[in-house]
């Protein structure tokens, strides 16, 4: 049900304009009803029917029908007066950058005032604009009406069905292009990625260094303890090393020394690798990885197999996307 928020209406600084909107809204509804009725009355069969069944109504309305243009011009004069008043206010309040912008922006108000044929029904656009303006200022809320919810639901359902069919058609076309051996992937590699290898190397180097600095350096003490503990457990489970403790006198000492040495070596190696990654010296390492991943055109090894695997991967990804697109979300909200 459409409700008017009287609190917002009273507190609004443009109360007079909103009252004029309500007045124009009522006049527009009356005028359109008058136009529709007169259009129906224009049929001779309707006039004969009224003459036979309601002669008094026919006698009263017949003079009005003959002077329909005059009565319609009364409404038109009111609408034009309101239009020019609003135009003058917009110029005074500098609502738009130029004084002549208003009639172009509100063209439907002028076109609907043309008292000729189908132009009269364009006054319905003015009703829509008034309702939208009142809704925008939270004077009324037509989204809570059943009619709006009904139209909105089936509009969303229609748009989802339409967009799903378009997306599926496009994705199927992409799959056909991929299966036919589209040069797109080669162009991506040779024209887009390869010329930017240096930029990719710099970017990856900075990201790896940043990740290592924030992830490793604050926790390197805990990581070292963890690595030494893991290495110690692994060495204790080693059968060959456990036999050293059976050597007379020096066996346990040698075992402990080896465990500590191996633990220190592993921890130091991991520590040095992460320290290098966290510094600018990782650039050469990252650059080598990027060069392997993006070789120069013509230097690829096993390119056919790699391209076929990539094509299959892309086709599977597109199939997964199509399956998701086929899901009808609007059915879950079906009333």
XYZ file of C-alpha atoms in Angstrom:
335
model
C 0.000 0.000 0.000
C 1.307 3.466 -0.930
C 1.779 5.650 2.131
C 2.733 9.301 2.523
C 5.455 10.115 5.035
C 3.916 13.191 6.634
C 6.901 13.797 8.915
C 9.276 14.111 5.949
C 6.718 16.229 4.155
C 6.400 18.695 7.072
C 10.141 18.876 7.718
C 11.004 19.463 4.060
C 12.252 22.925 3.068
C 10.385 22.568 -0.251
C 6.975 21.866 1.229
C 5.195 24.204 -1.174
C 6.668 22.423 -4.213
C 5.688 19.031 -2.892
C 2.126 20.243 -2.318
C 2.124 21.509 -5.904
C 3.382 18.075 -6.991
C 0.452 16.405 -5.255
C -1.950 18.885 -6.852
C -0.438 18.330 -10.330
C -0.505 14.575 -9.762
C -4.244 14.698 -9.044
C -4.939 16.947 -12.039
C -2.900 14.717 -14.339
C -4.804 11.616 -13.233
C -8.127 13.410 -13.767
C -6.974 14.740 -17.152
C -5.780 11.333 -18.385
C -9.018 9.712 -17.219
C -10.909 12.426 -19.100
C -8.844 11.822 -22.247
C -9.339 8.059 -22.084
C -13.073 8.393 -21.509
C -13.462 10.869 -24.362
C -11.501 8.561 -26.670
C -13.874 5.730 -25.785
C -16.899 7.998 -26.203
C -15.753 8.916 -29.721
C -16.947 5.525 -30.959
C -20.476 5.707 -32.385
C -21.343 2.355 -30.830
C -20.568 3.726 -27.352
C -22.689 6.820 -27.997
C -25.598 4.697 -29.180
C -25.236 2.429 -26.156
C -25.375 5.395 -23.780
C -28.295 6.880 -25.710
C -30.253 3.677 -25.260
C -29.363 2.912 -21.634
C -28.281 6.209 -20.049
C -29.768 9.009 -22.111
C -29.316 11.566 -19.320
C -25.544 10.870 -19.116
C -25.279 11.036 -22.877
C -27.152 14.333 -22.980
C -24.867 15.841 -20.325
C -21.604 14.644 -21.861
C -22.411 15.288 -25.517
C -21.760 19.067 -25.245
C -18.560 18.375 -23.295
C -17.367 15.974 -25.988
C -18.019 18.574 -28.674
C -15.914 21.109 -26.747
C -13.300 18.591 -25.625
C -10.406 20.694 -26.971
C -11.536 23.665 -24.868
C -11.666 21.670 -21.642
C -8.364 19.986 -22.417
C -6.774 23.393 -23.011
C -7.808 24.381 -19.481
C -5.685 21.537 -18.136
C -2.893 22.430 -20.559
C -2.878 26.041 -19.383
C -2.548 24.899 -15.759
C 0.303 22.523 -16.633
C 2.118 25.181 -18.680
C 1.713 27.739 -15.896
C 3.248 25.320 -13.403
C 6.028 24.521 -15.885
C 6.993 28.179 -16.351
C 6.821 28.852 -12.613
C 9.227 25.970 -11.980
C 11.445 27.190 -14.806
C 11.594 30.658 -13.279
C 12.399 29.189 -9.856
C 15.190 27.035 -11.313
C 16.716 30.126 -12.945
C 16.494 32.125 -9.716
C 17.867 29.290 -7.569
C 20.519 28.451 -10.205
C 19.524 24.800 -10.197
C 21.171 24.294 -13.596
C 24.291 25.837 -15.088
C 22.374 27.638 -17.836
C 18.904 29.173 -17.731
C 17.791 27.377 -20.890
C 18.677 23.877 -19.618
C 15.368 23.400 -17.805
C 13.052 22.891 -20.844
C 15.515 20.440 -22.392
C 15.823 18.388 -19.215
C 12.041 18.455 -18.622
C 11.102 18.008 -22.276
C 8.349 15.516 -21.452
C 6.408 18.253 -19.618
C 6.302 20.362 -22.781
C 5.639 17.550 -25.241
C 2.773 16.249 -23.103
C 1.126 19.669 -23.248
C 0.684 19.467 -27.025
C -3.129 19.054 -27.377
C -2.891 16.774 -30.401
C -3.636 13.070 -30.650
C -1.184 10.714 -28.970
C 0.916 13.527 -27.486
C -1.672 13.872 -24.733
C -0.849 10.428 -23.361
C 2.766 11.524 -22.849
C 1.461 13.330 -19.785
C 1.805 9.946 -18.093
C 5.573 10.568 -18.166
C 4.974 13.581 -15.975
C 3.126 11.400 -13.476
C 6.112 9.056 -13.377
C 8.537 11.957 -12.876
C 6.473 13.395 -10.013
C 6.160 10.018 -8.283
C 9.898 9.435 -8.704
C 10.708 12.873 -7.268
C 8.453 12.289 -4.257
C 10.011 8.875 -3.741
C 13.514 10.322 -4.027
C 12.773 12.767 -1.211
C 11.207 9.951 0.857
C 7.798 11.591 0.851
C 6.281 8.408 -0.543
C 7.669 4.912 -0.861
C 6.184 3.042 -3.789
C 8.681 0.160 -3.457
C 6.537 -1.227 -0.641
C 3.481 -1.569 -2.874
C 2.472 -4.974 -4.153
C 2.321 -3.709 -7.712
C 5.933 -2.515 -7.597
C 7.115 -5.748 -5.967
C 5.234 -7.807 -8.554
C 6.625 -5.840 -11.502
C 10.120 -5.695 -9.977
C 10.235 -9.456 -9.372
C 9.259 -10.428 -12.900
C 11.428 -7.692 -14.398
C 14.452 -9.080 -12.522
C 13.494 -12.613 -13.591
C 13.206 -11.527 -17.218
C 16.526 -9.665 -17.125
C 18.257 -12.639 -15.482
C 16.921 -15.030 -18.119
C 17.921 -12.643 -20.906
C 21.393 -11.927 -19.540
C 22.008 -15.637 -18.851
C 21.215 -16.537 -22.454
C 23.506 -13.780 -23.732
C 26.356 -14.809 -21.439
C 25.964 -18.485 -22.367
C 25.988 -17.560 -26.058
C 29.145 -15.486 -25.622
C 30.908 -18.183 -23.585
C 29.975 -20.845 -26.125
C 31.434 -18.617 -28.833
C 34.644 -18.257 -26.813
C 34.860 -22.034 -26.462
C 34.438 -22.465 -30.212
C 37.203 -19.936 -30.827
C 39.495 -21.746 -28.402
C 38.775 -25.149 -29.974
C 39.524 -23.792 -33.444
C 42.927 -22.664 -32.273
C 42.411 -18.978 -31.799
C 45.666 -16.976 -31.872
C 44.479 -15.070 -28.814
C 46.754 -16.882 -26.352
C 49.813 -16.481 -28.515
C 49.028 -12.770 -28.865
C 48.630 -12.452 -25.099
C 52.015 -14.059 -24.565
C 53.970 -12.361 -27.360
C 52.281 -8.948 -27.560
C 51.218 -8.322 -23.966
C 53.145 -10.396 -21.416
C 56.552 -10.827 -23.047
C 57.202 -7.107 -23.665
C 56.420 -6.500 -19.983
C 58.702 -9.160 -18.484
C 60.879 -6.544 -16.810
C 57.858 -4.859 -15.249
C 56.491 -8.214 -14.039
C 59.884 -9.108 -12.559
C 60.072 -5.816 -10.670
C 56.511 -6.136 -9.419
C 56.919 -9.751 -8.277
C 60.260 -8.919 -6.658
C 58.685 -6.126 -4.629
C 55.700 -8.273 -3.632
C 57.877 -11.224 -2.573
C 60.194 -8.939 -0.587
C 57.242 -7.259 1.121
C 55.630 -10.606 1.960
C 58.907 -11.941 3.370
C 59.504 -8.800 5.428
C 56.049 -8.820 6.986
C 55.674 -12.575 7.258
C 59.130 -13.909 8.120
C 61.280 -11.279 9.819
C 58.881 -10.625 12.764
C 58.537 -14.398 13.319
C 61.998 -15.692 12.481
C 62.745 -16.609 16.111
C 59.658 -18.786 16.366
C 60.358 -20.236 12.903
C 63.903 -21.167 13.879
C 62.692 -22.948 17.017
C 60.071 -24.775 14.957
C 62.611 -25.872 12.303
C 65.114 -27.086 14.900
C 62.372 -29.045 16.657
C 61.217 -30.650 13.369
C 64.788 -31.535 12.370
C 65.465 -32.963 15.820
C 62.402 -35.209 15.625
C 63.348 -36.342 12.117
C 66.916 -37.214 13.176
C 65.705 -39.177 16.180
C 63.593 -41.314 13.858
C 66.560 -42.012 11.583
C 67.802 -45.583 12.215
C 71.391 -45.045 11.053
C 71.867 -42.009 13.279
C 70.259 -43.715 16.272
C 72.882 -46.474 16.109
C 75.640 -43.982 16.887
C 74.632 -43.868 20.515
C 75.782 -47.475 20.878
C 79.394 -46.518 20.182
C 81.433 -46.715 23.361
C 82.119 -43.423 25.173
C 81.742 -40.996 22.242
C 78.513 -42.352 20.708
C 75.956 -40.119 22.488
C 78.200 -37.068 22.083
C 78.544 -37.610 18.332
C 74.780 -38.100 17.999
C 73.984 -34.869 19.850
C 76.585 -32.959 17.885
C 75.217 -34.169 14.548
C 71.641 -33.348 15.533
C 72.583 -29.843 16.612
C 74.730 -29.281 13.533
C 72.074 -30.469 11.105
C 69.425 -28.377 12.891
C 71.603 -25.295 12.719
C 72.427 -25.888 9.053
C 68.786 -26.287 8.026
C 67.677 -23.297 10.072
C 70.492 -21.139 8.701
C 69.772 -22.165 5.110
C 66.062 -21.350 5.461
C 66.940 -18.151 7.267
C 69.322 -17.076 4.486
C 66.804 -17.887 1.731
C 64.095 -15.841 3.396
C 66.520 -13.026 4.168
C 67.451 -12.905 0.478
C 63.811 -12.911 -0.552
C 63.122 -10.053 1.847
C 65.892 -7.937 0.317
C 66.411 -6.379 -3.100
C 68.782 -9.219 -4.028
C 65.803 -11.400 -4.878
C 65.335 -9.580 -8.180
C 67.694 -11.822 -10.152
C 65.993 -14.948 -8.792
C 62.509 -13.655 -9.604
C 63.661 -12.525 -13.034
C 64.925 -16.039 -13.827
C 61.541 -17.476 -12.841
C 59.691 -14.957 -15.035
C 62.035 -15.701 -17.965
C 61.293 -19.419 -17.638
C 57.552 -18.774 -17.476
C 57.641 -16.274 -20.379
C 60.344 -17.382 -22.806
C 61.052 -15.559 -26.015
C 58.795 -16.483 -28.934
C 60.237 -19.542 -30.670
C 62.194 -20.744 -27.621
C 59.350 -22.677 -26.000
C 59.934 -26.350 -25.353
C 56.999 -28.674 -25.660
C 54.823 -25.754 -26.744
C 52.172 -27.933 -28.389
C 51.555 -30.000 -25.276
C 51.537 -26.927 -23.061
C 49.129 -25.118 -25.383
C 46.794 -28.118 -25.499
C 46.833 -28.379 -21.706
C 46.135 -24.650 -21.441
C 43.251 -24.899 -23.908
C 41.708 -27.796 -21.964
C 42.082 -25.844 -18.743
C 40.370 -22.795 -20.223
C 37.544 -24.913 -21.643
C 36.942 -26.504 -18.245
C 36.926 -23.101 -16.545
C 34.402 -21.777 -19.078
C 32.223 -24.882 -18.557
C 32.243 -24.223 -14.806
C 31.249 -20.595 -15.420
C 28.425 -21.692 -17.738
C 27.119 -24.123 -15.101
C 27.019 -21.276 -12.591
C 25.302 -18.965 -15.069
C 22.593 -21.587 -15.652
C 21.562 -21.381 -11.983
C 18.192 -19.585 -11.793
C 18.476 -17.346 -8.732
C 15.051 -15.800 -9.260
C 13.365 -19.156 -8.635
C 14.646 -19.122 -5.054
C 12.611 -15.935 -4.446
C 9.509 -17.133 -6.286
C 6.456 -16.058 -4.241
